[in-house]
mmCIF file with all atom_site columns, C-alpha atoms in Angstrom:
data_model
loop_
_atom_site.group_PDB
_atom_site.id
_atom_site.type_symbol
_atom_site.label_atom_id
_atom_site.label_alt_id
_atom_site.label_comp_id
_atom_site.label_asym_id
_atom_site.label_entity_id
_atom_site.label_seq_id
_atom_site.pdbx_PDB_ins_code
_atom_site.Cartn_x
_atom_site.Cartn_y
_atom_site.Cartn_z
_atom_site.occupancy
_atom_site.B_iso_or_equiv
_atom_site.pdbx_formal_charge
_atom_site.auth_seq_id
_atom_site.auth_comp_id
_atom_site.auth_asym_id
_atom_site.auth_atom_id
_atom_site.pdbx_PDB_model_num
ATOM 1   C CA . UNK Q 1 1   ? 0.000   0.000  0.000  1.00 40.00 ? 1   UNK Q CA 1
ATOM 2   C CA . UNK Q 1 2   ? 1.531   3.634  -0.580 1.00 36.00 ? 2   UNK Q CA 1
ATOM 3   C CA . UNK Q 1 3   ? 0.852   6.507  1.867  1.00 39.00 ? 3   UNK Q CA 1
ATOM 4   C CA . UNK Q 1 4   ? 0.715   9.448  0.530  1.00 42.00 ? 4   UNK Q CA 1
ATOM 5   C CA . UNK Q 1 5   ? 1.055   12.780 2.019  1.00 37.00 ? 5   UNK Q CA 1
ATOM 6   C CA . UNK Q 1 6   ? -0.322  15.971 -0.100 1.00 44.00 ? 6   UNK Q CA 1
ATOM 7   C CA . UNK Q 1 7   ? 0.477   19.106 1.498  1.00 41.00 ? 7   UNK Q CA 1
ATOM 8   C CA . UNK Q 1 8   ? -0.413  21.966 -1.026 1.00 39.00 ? 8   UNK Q CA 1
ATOM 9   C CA . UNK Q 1 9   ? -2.082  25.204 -0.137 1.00 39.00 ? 9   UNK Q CA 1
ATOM 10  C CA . UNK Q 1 10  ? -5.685  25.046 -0.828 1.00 38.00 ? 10  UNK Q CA 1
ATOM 11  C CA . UNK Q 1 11  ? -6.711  26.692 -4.127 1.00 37.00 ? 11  UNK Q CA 1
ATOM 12  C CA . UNK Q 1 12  ? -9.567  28.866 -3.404 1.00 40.00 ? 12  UNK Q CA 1
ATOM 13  C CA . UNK Q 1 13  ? -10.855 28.587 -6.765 1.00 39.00 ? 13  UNK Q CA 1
ATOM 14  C CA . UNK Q 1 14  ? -11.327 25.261 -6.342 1.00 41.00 ? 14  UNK Q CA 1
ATOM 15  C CA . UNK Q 1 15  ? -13.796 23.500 -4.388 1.00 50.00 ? 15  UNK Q CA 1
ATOM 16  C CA . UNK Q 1 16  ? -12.301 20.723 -1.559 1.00 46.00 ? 16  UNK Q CA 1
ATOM 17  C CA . UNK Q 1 17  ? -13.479 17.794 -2.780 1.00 49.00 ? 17  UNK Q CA 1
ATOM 18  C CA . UNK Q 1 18  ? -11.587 18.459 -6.518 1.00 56.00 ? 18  UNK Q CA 1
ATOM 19  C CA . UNK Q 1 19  ? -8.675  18.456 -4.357 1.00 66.00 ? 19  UNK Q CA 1
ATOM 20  C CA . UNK Q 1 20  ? -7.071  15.405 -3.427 1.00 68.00 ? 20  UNK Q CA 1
ATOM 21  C CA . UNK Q 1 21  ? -7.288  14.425 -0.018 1.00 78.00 ? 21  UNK Q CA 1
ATOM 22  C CA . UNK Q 1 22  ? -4.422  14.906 2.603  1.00 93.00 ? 22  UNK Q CA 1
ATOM 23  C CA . UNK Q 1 23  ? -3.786  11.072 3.135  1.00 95.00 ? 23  UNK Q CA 1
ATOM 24  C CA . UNK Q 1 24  ? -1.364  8.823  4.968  1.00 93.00 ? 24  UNK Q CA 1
ATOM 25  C CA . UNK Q 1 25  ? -1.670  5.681  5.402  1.00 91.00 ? 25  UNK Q CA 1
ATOM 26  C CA . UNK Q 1 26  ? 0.133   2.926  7.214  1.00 87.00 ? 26  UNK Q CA 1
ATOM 27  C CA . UNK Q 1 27  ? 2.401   0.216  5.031  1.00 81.00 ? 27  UNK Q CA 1
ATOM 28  C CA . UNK Q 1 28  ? 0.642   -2.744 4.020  1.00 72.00 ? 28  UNK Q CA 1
ATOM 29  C CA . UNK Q 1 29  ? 3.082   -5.019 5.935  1.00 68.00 ? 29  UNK Q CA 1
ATOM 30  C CA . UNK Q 1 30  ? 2.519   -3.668 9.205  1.00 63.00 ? 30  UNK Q CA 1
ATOM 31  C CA . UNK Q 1 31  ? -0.352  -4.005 11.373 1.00 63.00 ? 31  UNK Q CA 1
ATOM 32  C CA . UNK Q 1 32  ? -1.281  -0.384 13.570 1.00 54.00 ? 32  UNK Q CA 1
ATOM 33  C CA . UNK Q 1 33  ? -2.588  -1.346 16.637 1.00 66.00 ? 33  UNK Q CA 1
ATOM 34  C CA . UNK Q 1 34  ? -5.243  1.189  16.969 1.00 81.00 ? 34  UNK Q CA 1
ATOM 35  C CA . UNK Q 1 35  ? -4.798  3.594  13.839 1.00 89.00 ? 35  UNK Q CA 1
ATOM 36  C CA . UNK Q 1 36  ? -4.665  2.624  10.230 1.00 90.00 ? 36  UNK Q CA 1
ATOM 37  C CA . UNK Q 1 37  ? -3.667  5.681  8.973  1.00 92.00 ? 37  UNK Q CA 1
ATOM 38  C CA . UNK Q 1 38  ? -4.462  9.803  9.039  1.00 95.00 ? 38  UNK Q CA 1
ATOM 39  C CA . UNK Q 1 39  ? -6.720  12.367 7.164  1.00 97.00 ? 39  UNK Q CA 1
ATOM 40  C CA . UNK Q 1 40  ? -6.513  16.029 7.277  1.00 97.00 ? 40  UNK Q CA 1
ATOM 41  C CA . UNK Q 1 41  ? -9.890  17.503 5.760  1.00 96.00 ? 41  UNK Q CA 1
ATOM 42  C CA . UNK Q 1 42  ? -9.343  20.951 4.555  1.00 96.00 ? 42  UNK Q CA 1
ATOM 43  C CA . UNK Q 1 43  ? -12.981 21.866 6.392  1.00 96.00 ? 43  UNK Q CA 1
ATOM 44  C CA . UNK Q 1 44  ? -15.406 20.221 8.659  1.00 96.00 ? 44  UNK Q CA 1
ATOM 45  C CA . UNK Q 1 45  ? -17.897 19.785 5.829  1.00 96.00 ? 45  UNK Q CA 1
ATOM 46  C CA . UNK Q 1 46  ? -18.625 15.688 5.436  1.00 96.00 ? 46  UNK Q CA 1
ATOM 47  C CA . UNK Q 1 47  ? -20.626 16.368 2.393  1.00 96.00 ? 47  UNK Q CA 1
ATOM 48  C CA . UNK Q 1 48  ? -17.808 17.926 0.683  1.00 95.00 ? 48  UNK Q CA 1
ATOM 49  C CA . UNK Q 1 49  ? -14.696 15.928 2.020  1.00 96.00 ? 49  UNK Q CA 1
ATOM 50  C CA . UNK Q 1 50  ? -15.894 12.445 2.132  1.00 96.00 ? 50  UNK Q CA 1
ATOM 51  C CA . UNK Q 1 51  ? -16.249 11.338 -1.836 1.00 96.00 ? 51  UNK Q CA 1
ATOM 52  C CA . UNK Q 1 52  ? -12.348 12.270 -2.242 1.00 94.00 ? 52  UNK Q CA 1
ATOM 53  C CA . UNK Q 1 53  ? -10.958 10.389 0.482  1.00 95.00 ? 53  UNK Q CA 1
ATOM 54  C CA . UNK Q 1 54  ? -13.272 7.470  -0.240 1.00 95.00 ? 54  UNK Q CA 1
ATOM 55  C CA . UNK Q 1 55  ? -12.487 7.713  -4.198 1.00 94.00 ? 55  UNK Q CA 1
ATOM 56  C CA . UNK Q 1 56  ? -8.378  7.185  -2.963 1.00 93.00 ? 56  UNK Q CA 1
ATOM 57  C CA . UNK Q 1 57  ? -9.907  4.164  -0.699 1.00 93.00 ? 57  UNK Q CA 1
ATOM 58  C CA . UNK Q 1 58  ? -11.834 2.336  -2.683 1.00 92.00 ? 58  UNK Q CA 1
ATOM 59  C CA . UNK Q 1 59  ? -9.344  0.629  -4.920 1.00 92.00 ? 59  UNK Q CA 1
ATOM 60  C CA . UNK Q 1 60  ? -7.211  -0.221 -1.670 1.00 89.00 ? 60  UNK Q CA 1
ATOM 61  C CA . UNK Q 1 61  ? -9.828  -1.070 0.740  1.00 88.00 ? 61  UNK Q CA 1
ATOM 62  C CA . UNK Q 1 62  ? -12.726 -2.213 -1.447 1.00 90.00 ? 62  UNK Q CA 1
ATOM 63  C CA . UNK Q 1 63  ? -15.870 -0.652 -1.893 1.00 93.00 ? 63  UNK Q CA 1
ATOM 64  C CA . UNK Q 1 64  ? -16.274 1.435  1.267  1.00 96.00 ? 64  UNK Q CA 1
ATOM 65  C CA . UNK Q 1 65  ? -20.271 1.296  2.302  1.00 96.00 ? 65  UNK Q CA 1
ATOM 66  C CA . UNK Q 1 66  ? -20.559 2.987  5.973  1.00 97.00 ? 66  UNK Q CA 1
ATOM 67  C CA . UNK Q 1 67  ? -18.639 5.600  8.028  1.00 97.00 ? 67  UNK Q CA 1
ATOM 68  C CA . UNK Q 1 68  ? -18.598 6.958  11.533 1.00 97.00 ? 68  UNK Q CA 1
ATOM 69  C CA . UNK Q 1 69  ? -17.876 10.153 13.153 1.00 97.00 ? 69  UNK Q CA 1
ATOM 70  C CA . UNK Q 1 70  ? -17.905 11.360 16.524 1.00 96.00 ? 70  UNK Q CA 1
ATOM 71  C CA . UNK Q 1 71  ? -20.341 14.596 16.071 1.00 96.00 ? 71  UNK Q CA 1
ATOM 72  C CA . UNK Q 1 72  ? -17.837 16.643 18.705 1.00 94.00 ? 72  UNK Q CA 1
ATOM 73  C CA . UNK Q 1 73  ? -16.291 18.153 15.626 1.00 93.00 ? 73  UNK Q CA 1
ATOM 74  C CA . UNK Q 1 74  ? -18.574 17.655 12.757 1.00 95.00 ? 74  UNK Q CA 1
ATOM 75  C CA . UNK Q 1 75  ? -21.368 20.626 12.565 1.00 93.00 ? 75  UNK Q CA 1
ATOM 76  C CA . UNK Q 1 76  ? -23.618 18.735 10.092 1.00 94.00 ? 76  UNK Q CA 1
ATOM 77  C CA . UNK Q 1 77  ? -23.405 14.934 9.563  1.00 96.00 ? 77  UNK Q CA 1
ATOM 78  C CA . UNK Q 1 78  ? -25.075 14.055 6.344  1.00 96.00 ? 78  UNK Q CA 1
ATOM 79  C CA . UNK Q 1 79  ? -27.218 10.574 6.504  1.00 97.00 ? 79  UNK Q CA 1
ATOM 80  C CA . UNK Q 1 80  ? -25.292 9.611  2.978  1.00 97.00 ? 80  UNK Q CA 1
ATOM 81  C CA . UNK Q 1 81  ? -22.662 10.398 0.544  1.00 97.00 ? 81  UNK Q CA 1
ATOM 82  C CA . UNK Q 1 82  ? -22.902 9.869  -3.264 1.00 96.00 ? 82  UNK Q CA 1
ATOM 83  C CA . UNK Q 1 83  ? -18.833 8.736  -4.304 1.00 93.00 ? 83  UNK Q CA 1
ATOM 84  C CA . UNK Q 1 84  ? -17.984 7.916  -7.850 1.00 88.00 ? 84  UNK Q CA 1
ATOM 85  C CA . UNK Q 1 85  ? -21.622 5.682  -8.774 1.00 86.00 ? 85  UNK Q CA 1
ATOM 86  C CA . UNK Q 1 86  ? -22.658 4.542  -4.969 1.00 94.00 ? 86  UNK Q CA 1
ATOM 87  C CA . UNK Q 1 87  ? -23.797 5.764  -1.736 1.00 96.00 ? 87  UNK Q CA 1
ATOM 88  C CA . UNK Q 1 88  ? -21.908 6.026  1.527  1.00 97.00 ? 88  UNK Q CA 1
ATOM 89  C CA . UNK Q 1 89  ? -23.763 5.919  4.547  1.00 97.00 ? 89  UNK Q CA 1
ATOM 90  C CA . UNK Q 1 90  ? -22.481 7.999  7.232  1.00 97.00 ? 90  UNK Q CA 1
ATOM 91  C CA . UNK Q 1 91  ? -23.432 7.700  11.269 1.00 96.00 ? 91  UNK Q CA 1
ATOM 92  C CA . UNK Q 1 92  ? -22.140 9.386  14.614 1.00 95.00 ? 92  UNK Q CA 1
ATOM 93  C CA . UNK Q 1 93  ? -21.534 8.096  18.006 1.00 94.00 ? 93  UNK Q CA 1
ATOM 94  C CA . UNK Q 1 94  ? -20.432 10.293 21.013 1.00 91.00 ? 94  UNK Q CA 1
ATOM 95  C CA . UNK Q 1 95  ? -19.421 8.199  23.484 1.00 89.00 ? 95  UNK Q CA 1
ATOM 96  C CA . UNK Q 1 96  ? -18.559 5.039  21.277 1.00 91.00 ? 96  UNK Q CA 1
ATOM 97  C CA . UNK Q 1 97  ? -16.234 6.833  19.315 1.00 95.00 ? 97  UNK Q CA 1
ATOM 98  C CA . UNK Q 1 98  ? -13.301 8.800  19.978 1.00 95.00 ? 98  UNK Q CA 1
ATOM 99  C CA . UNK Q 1 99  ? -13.712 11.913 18.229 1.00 95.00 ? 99  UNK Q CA 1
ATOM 100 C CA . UNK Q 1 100 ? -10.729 12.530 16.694 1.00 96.00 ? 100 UNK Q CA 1
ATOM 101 C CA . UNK Q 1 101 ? -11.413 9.427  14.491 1.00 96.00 ? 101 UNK Q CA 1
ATOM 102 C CA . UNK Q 1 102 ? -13.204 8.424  11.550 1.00 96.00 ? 102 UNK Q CA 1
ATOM 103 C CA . UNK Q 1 103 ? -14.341 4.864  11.213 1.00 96.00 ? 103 UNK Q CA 1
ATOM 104 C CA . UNK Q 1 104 ? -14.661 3.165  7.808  1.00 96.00 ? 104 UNK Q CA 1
ATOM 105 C CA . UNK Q 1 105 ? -16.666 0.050  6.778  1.00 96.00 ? 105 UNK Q CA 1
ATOM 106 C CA . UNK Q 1 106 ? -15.838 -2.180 3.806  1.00 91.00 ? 106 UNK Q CA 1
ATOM 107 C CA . UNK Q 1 107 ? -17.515 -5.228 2.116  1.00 81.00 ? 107 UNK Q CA 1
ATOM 108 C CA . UNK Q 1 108 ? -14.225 -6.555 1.088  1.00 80.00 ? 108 UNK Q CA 1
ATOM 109 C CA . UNK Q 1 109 ? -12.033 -5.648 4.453  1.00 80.00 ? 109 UNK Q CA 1
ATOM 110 C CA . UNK Q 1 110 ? -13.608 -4.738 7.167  1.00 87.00 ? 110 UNK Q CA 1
ATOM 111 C CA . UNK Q 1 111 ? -13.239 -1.994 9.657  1.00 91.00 ? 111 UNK Q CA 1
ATOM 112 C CA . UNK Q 1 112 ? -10.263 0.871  9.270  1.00 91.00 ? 112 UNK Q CA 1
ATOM 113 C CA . UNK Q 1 113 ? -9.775  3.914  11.618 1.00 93.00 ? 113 UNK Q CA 1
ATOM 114 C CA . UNK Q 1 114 ? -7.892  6.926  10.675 1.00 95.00 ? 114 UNK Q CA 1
ATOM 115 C CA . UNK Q 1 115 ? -7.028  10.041 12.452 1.00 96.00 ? 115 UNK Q CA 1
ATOM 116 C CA . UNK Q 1 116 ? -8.784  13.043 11.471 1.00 97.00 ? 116 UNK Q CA 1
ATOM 117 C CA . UNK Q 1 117 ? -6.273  15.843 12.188 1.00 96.00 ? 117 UNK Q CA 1
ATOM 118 C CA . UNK Q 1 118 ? -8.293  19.464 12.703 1.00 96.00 ? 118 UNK Q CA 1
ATOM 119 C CA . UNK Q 1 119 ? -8.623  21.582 9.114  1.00 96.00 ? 119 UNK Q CA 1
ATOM 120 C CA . UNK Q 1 120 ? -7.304  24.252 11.267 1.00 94.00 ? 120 UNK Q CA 1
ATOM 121 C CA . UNK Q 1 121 ? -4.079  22.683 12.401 1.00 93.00 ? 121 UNK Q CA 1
ATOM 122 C CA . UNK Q 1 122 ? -0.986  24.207 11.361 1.00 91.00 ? 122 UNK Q CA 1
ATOM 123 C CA . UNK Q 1 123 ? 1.028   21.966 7.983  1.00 93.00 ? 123 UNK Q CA 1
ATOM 124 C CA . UNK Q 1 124 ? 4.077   20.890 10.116 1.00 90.00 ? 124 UNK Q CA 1
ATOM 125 C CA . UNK Q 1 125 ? 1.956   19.683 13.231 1.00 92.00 ? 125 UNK Q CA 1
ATOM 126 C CA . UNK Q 1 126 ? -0.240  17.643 10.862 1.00 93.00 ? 126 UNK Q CA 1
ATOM 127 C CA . UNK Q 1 127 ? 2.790   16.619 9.175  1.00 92.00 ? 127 UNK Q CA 1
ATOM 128 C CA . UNK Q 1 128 ? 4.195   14.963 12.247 1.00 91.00 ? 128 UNK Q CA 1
ATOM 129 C CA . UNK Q 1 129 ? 0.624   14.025 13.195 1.00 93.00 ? 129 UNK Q CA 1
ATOM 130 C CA . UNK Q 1 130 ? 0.714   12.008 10.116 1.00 93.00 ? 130 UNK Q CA 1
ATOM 131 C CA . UNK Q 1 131 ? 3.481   10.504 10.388 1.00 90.00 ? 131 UNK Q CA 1
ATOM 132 C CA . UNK Q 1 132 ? 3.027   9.777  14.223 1.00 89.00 ? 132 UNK Q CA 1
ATOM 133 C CA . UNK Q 1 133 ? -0.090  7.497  13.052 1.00 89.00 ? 133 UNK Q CA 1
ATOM 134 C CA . UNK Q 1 134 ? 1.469   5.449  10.845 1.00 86.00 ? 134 UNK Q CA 1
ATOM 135 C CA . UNK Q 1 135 ? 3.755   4.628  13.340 1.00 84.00 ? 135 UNK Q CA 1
ATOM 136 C CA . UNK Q 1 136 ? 3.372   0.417  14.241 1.00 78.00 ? 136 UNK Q CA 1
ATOM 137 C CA . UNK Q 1 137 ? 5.157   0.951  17.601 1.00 78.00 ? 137 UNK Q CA 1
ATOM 138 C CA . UNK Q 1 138 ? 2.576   4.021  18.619 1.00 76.00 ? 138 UNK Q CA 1
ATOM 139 C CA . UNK Q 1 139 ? -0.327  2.724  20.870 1.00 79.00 ? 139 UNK Q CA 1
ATOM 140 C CA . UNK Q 1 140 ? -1.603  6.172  21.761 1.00 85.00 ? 140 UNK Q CA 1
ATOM 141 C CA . UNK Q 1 141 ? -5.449  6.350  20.806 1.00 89.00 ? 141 UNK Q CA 1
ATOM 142 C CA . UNK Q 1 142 ? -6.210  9.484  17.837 1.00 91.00 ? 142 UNK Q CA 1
ATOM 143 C CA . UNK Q 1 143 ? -7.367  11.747 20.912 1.00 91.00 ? 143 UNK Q CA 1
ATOM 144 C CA . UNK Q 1 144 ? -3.836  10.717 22.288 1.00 90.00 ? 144 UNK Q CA 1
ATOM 145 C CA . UNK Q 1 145 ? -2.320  11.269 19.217 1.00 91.00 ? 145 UNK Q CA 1
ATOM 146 C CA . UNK Q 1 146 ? -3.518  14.894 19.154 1.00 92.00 ? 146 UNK Q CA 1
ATOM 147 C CA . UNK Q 1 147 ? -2.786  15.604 23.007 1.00 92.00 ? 147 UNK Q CA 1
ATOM 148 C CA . UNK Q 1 148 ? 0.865   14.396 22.297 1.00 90.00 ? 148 UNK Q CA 1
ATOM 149 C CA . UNK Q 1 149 ? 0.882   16.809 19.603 1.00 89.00 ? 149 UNK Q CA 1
ATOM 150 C CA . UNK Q 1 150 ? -0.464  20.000 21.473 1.00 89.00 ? 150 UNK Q CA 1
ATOM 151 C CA . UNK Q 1 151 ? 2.044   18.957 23.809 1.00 90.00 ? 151 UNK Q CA 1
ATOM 152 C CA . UNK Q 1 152 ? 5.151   18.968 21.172 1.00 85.00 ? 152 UNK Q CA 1
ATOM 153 C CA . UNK Q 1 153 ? 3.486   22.536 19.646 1.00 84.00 ? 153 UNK Q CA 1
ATOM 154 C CA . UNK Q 1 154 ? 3.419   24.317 23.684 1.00 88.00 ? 154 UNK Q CA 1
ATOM 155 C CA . UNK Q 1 155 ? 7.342   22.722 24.351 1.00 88.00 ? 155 UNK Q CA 1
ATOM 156 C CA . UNK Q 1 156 ? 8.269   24.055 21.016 1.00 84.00 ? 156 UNK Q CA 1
ATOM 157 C CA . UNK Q 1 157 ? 6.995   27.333 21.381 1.00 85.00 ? 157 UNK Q CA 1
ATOM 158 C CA . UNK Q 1 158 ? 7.898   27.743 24.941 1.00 86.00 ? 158 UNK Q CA 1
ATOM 159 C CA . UNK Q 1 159 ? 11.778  26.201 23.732 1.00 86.00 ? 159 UNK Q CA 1
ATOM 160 C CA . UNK Q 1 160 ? 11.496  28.825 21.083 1.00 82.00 ? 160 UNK Q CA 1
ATOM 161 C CA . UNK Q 1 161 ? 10.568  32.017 23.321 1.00 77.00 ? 161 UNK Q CA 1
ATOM 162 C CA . UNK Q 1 162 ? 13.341  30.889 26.014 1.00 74.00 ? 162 UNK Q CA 1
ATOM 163 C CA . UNK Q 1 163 ? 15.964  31.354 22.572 1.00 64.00 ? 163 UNK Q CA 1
ATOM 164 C CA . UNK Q 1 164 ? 14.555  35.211 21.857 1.00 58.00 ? 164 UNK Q CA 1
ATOM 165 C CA . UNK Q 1 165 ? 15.472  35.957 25.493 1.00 54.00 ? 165 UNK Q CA 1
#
């Protein structure tokens, strides 16, 4: 499997979903104990970002059917998705699902989680999100993914205002 990592500026001209997605995902030959892989949405709009993730997953994964969110950060959850000559149908749980993670559903697969990294976040923090993810020896949780993150971004600045003095 090849991850792939697209980090060009958004072309306002453009709407997100002609874009392609901002997509890693972990190597075939390893097994992620609790993430398969990150997504950085350029917005919080389902309607718009899901078909171009799921047209990249398809072809790996097999025809993806269902996915989950956690509503925490999602203002409107459509019920389903047209993609590329089927329907996705998409459901929330709040306290079943972590809410920095997307589920996905498969005919062919199964089940695949990947990290939904906030369309706000800055590129080299979702850069190292990304690559954090894919990581087989990481056993942090998406939420603890993005925690460990803040965490990294605070030490960094705080490292970096302690230099200016």
């Amino acid at each position: 499997m090849t991850a792939t990592i697209l980090l060009t500026p958004t072309v306002e001209e453009r709407a997100p979903s002609a874009l392609p997605p901002r997509l890693v995902l972990a190597p075939g030959e390893t097994t992620p104990v609790l993430i398969d892989g990150a997504w950085w949405p350029r917005s919080r709009d389902l309607t718009a970002e899901l078909p171009a993730l799921i047209e990249v997953l398809d072809p790996l994964w097999g025809r993806i059917t269902r996915v989950t969110v956690n509503p925490t950060f999602w203002p409107v959850i459509p019920r389903k998705v047209p993609v590329q000559g089927h329907v996705v149908h998409v459901g929330w749980f709040e306290a079943e699902q972590d809410p920095h993670k997307l589920l996905l559903l498969s005919y062919t697969v199964g089940r695949w989680d990947l990290l939904v990294i906030p369309p706000e976040t800055e590129p080299a923090i979702a850069a190292r999100l990304m690559a954090t993810a894919t990581d087989p020896s990481r056993s942090l949780t998406a939420t603890g993914l993005i925690h460990e993150a803040e965490r990294f971004r605070i030490a960094a600045e705080e490292a970096a205002g302690s230099d200016s003095l």
